[in-house]
mmCIF file of C-alpha atoms in Angstrom:
data_model
loop_
_atom_site.group_PDB
_atom_site.id
_atom_site.type_symbol
_atom_site.label_atom_id
_atom_site.label_comp_id
_atom_site.label_asym_id
_atom_site.label_seq_id
_atom_site.Cartn_x
_atom_site.Cartn_y
_atom_site.Cartn_z
ATOM 1 C CA UNK A 1 -7.680 -14.612 -47.183
ATOM 2 C CA UNK A 2 -10.458 -14.545 -49.632
ATOM 3 C CA UNK A 3 -13.938 -15.663 -48.653
ATOM 4 C CA UNK A 4 -13.622 -18.813 -50.908
ATOM 5 C CA UNK A 5 -10.309 -19.806 -49.301
ATOM 6 C CA UNK A 6 -11.811 -19.372 -45.877
ATOM 7 C CA UNK A 7 -14.660 -21.645 -46.768
ATOM 8 C CA UNK A 8 -12.324 -24.370 -48.068
ATOM 9 C CA UNK A 9 -10.231 -24.193 -44.870
ATOM 10 C CA UNK A 10 -13.319 -24.438 -42.729
ATOM 11 C CA UNK A 11 -14.691 -27.302 -44.804
ATOM 12 C CA UNK A 12 -11.331 -29.203 -44.407
ATOM 13 C CA UNK A 13 -11.362 -28.644 -40.673
ATOM 14 C CA UNK A 14 -14.944 -29.956 -40.337
ATOM 15 C CA UNK A 15 -14.036 -33.093 -42.330
ATOM 16 C CA UNK A 16 -10.948 -33.706 -40.327
ATOM 17 C CA UNK A 17 -12.898 -33.322 -37.044
ATOM 18 C CA UNK A 18 -15.557 -35.773 -38.321
ATOM 19 C CA UNK A 19 -12.792 -38.281 -39.278
ATOM 20 C CA UNK A 20 -11.070 -38.014 -35.842
ATOM 21 C CA UNK A 21 -14.443 -38.418 -33.989
ATOM 22 C CA UNK A 22 -15.491 -41.346 -36.017
ATOM 23 C CA UNK A 23 -12.106 -43.053 -35.606
ATOM 24 C CA UNK A 24 -12.286 -42.675 -31.747
ATOM 25 C CA UNK A 25 -15.912 -43.777 -31.435
ATOM 26 C CA UNK A 26 -16.624 -47.279 -30.335
ATOM 27 C CA UNK A 27 -17.812 -49.887 -32.836
ATOM 28 C CA UNK A 28 -21.485 -50.456 -31.959
ATOM 29 C CA UNK A 29 -22.470 -54.148 -32.451
ATOM 30 C CA UNK A 30 -25.118 -56.504 -31.154
ATOM 31 C CA UNK A 31 -24.058 -58.974 -28.535
ATOM 32 C CA UNK A 32 -22.030 -61.721 -30.235
ATOM 33 C CA UNK A 33 -23.592 -65.109 -30.712
ATOM 34 C CA UNK A 34 -20.427 -67.073 -30.310
ATOM 35 C CA UNK A 35 -18.443 -65.645 -27.463
ATOM 36 C CA UNK A 36 -16.513 -66.780 -24.463
ATOM 37 C CA UNK A 37 -17.112 -64.697 -21.413
ATOM 38 C CA UNK A 38 -14.634 -64.918 -18.490
ATOM 39 C CA UNK A 39 -15.777 -62.381 -15.801
ATOM 40 C CA UNK A 40 -15.417 -58.971 -17.476
ATOM 41 C CA UNK A 41 -13.729 -60.184 -20.682
ATOM 42 C CA UNK A 42 -15.170 -61.192 -24.040
ATOM 43 C CA UNK A 43 -13.221 -63.507 -26.321
ATOM 44 C CA UNK A 44 -14.313 -63.705 -29.901
ATOM 45 C CA UNK A 45 -12.989 -66.243 -32.402
ATOM 46 C CA UNK A 46 -11.449 -64.757 -35.658
ATOM 47 C CA UNK A 47 -10.397 -66.519 -38.752
ATOM 48 C CA UNK A 48 -9.196 -65.818 -42.272
ATOM 49 C CA UNK A 49 -12.039 -66.046 -44.756
ATOM 50 C CA UNK A 50 -14.638 -65.793 -41.972
ATOM 51 C CA UNK A 51 -18.138 -66.301 -43.399
ATOM 52 C CA UNK A 52 -20.233 -63.196 -43.949
ATOM 53 C CA UNK A 53 -23.699 -63.465 -42.390
ATOM 54 C CA UNK A 54 -26.549 -60.968 -42.695
ATOM 55 C CA UNK A 55 -27.518 -60.692 -39.048
ATOM 56 C CA UNK A 56 -24.392 -61.164 -36.993
ATOM 57 C CA UNK A 57 -20.988 -59.549 -37.149
ATOM 58 C CA UNK A 58 -18.168 -61.407 -38.955
ATOM 59 C CA UNK A 59 -14.697 -61.264 -37.373
ATOM 60 C CA UNK A 60 -11.895 -61.694 -39.963
ATOM 61 C CA UNK A 61 -8.196 -62.229 -39.279
ATOM 62 C CA UNK A 62 -5.997 -60.725 -42.021
ATOM 63 C CA UNK A 63 -2.186 -60.947 -42.427
ATOM 64 C CA UNK A 64 -0.773 -57.897 -43.964
ATOM 65 C CA UNK A 65 2.136 -57.771 -46.431
ATOM 66 C CA UNK A 66 4.389 -56.590 -43.526
ATOM 67 C CA UNK A 67 3.653 -59.837 -41.638
ATOM 68 C CA UNK A 68 1.470 -58.212 -39.014
ATOM 69 C CA UNK A 69 -2.243 -58.939 -38.343
ATOM 70 C CA UNK A 70 -5.417 -57.042 -38.341
ATOM 71 C CA UNK A 71 -8.948 -57.985 -37.218
ATOM 72 C CA UNK A 72 -11.795 -56.554 -39.264
ATOM 73 C CA UNK A 73 -15.390 -56.715 -38.132
ATOM 74 C CA UNK A 74 -18.048 -56.624 -40.820
ATOM 75 C CA UNK A 75 -21.726 -56.205 -40.138
ATOM 76 C CA UNK A 76 -24.475 -55.939 -42.624
ATOM 77 C CA UNK A 77 -22.039 -55.737 -45.497
ATOM 78 C CA UNK A 78 -19.998 -52.884 -44.138
ATOM 79 C CA UNK A 79 -16.667 -52.804 -42.297
ATOM 80 C CA UNK A 80 -17.588 -51.467 -38.852
ATOM 81 C CA UNK A 81 -14.201 -51.637 -37.215
ATOM 82 C CA UNK A 82 -10.536 -52.545 -37.577
ATOM 83 C CA UNK A 83 -8.172 -53.617 -34.763
ATOM 84 C CA UNK A 84 -4.404 -53.672 -35.511
ATOM 85 C CA UNK A 85 -1.987 -56.076 -33.884
ATOM 86 C CA UNK A 86 0.703 -54.032 -32.212
ATOM 87 C CA UNK A 87 3.608 -55.246 -30.188
ATOM 88 C CA UNK A 88 4.107 -59.067 -29.748
ATOM 89 C CA UNK A 89 3.583 -59.601 -25.941
ATOM 90 C CA UNK A 90 3.825 -63.383 -25.749
ATOM 91 C CA UNK A 91 4.777 -66.384 -27.919
ATOM 92 C CA UNK A 92 4.139 -70.071 -27.049
ATOM 93 C CA UNK A 93 3.268 -73.385 -28.667
ATOM 94 C CA UNK A 94 -0.330 -72.276 -28.631
ATOM 95 C CA UNK A 95 0.409 -69.127 -30.740
ATOM 96 C CA UNK A 96 1.370 -65.534 -30.509
ATOM 97 C CA UNK A 97 -0.351 -62.708 -28.442
ATOM 98 C CA UNK A 98 -0.225 -59.073 -29.785
ATOM 99 C CA UNK A 99 -1.398 -55.957 -28.113
ATOM 100 C CA UNK A 100 -4.181 -54.058 -29.713
ATOM 101 C CA UNK A 101 -6.439 -51.053 -28.929
ATOM 102 C CA UNK A 102 -9.821 -49.753 -29.793
ATOM 103 C CA UNK A 103 -13.264 -49.816 -28.437
ATOM 104 C CA UNK A 104 -16.403 -51.879 -29.194
ATOM 105 C CA UNK A 105 -19.878 -51.586 -27.729
ATOM 106 C CA UNK A 106 -21.704 -54.856 -27.184
ATOM 107 C CA UNK A 107 -25.294 -54.216 -26.190
ATOM 108 C CA UNK A 108 -25.047 -51.273 -23.807
ATOM 109 C CA UNK A 109 -21.593 -51.882 -22.499
ATOM 110 C CA UNK A 110 -18.279 -50.504 -23.868
ATOM 111 C CA UNK A 111 -15.258 -52.820 -24.004
ATOM 112 C CA UNK A 112 -11.606 -52.041 -24.861
ATOM 113 C CA UNK A 113 -9.709 -54.365 -27.234
ATOM 114 C CA UNK A 114 -6.737 -55.807 -25.423
ATOM 115 C CA UNK A 115 -5.195 -58.768 -27.130
ATOM 116 C CA UNK A 116 -5.167 -60.416 -30.573
ATOM 117 C CA UNK A 117 -4.147 -64.099 -30.351
ATOM 118 C CA UNK A 118 -2.946 -65.802 -33.481
ATOM 119 C CA UNK A 119 -2.846 -69.564 -33.492
ATOM 120 C CA UNK A 120 0.292 -71.291 -34.959
ATOM 121 C CA UNK A 121 -1.415 -71.832 -38.229
ATOM 122 C CA UNK A 122 -1.656 -68.099 -38.777
ATOM 123 C CA UNK A 123 -5.245 -68.430 -39.938
ATOM 124 C CA UNK A 124 -7.245 -68.383 -36.833
ATOM 125 C CA UNK A 125 -7.265 -67.165 -33.258
ATOM 126 C CA UNK A 126 -9.272 -64.773 -31.114
ATOM 127 C CA UNK A 127 -9.568 -61.203 -29.959
ATOM 128 C CA UNK A 128 -10.145 -60.321 -26.334
ATOM 129 C CA UNK A 129 -12.102 -57.285 -25.076
ATOM 130 C CA UNK A 130 -12.205 -56.113 -21.474
ATOM 131 C CA UNK A 131 -15.066 -54.288 -19.905
ATOM 132 C CA UNK A 132 -14.124 -50.586 -20.022
ATOM 133 C CA UNK A 133 -15.879 -49.729 -16.682
ATOM 134 C CA UNK A 134 -13.755 -52.374 -14.938
ATOM 135 C CA UNK A 135 -10.346 -51.418 -16.244
ATOM 136 C CA UNK A 136 -8.086 -49.289 -14.036
ATOM 137 C CA UNK A 137 -7.464 -45.832 -15.439
ATOM 138 C CA UNK A 138 -4.160 -44.292 -16.129
#
């Protein structure tokens, strides 16, 4: 390989490693102002068209063209995290629950995203996080 080609390959590997590390790192946010804490869980309300505020995170519920849902968190004008709704795990008159994954750090504690609940209107719901230090491993 030429020296130039080696440099390009090395640069591509560094960029790929950075992208993987950034994707796996928890979203670091201040403690939410509007939250529902049940033991070691945090439940945050989400809604379509959630208002953007300067000093607190905004949790937005988005329905994709494939009729799945995503929750975006924006803070200080930037998207800080995205949580995709996975498999539907429950459905009732109060709405639908979907599995999700990802990490968020509130204050000094790391939480794992576990459930996205979508109300029957499809425009609101909540996302539930579980304290990572309290979850069983494996």
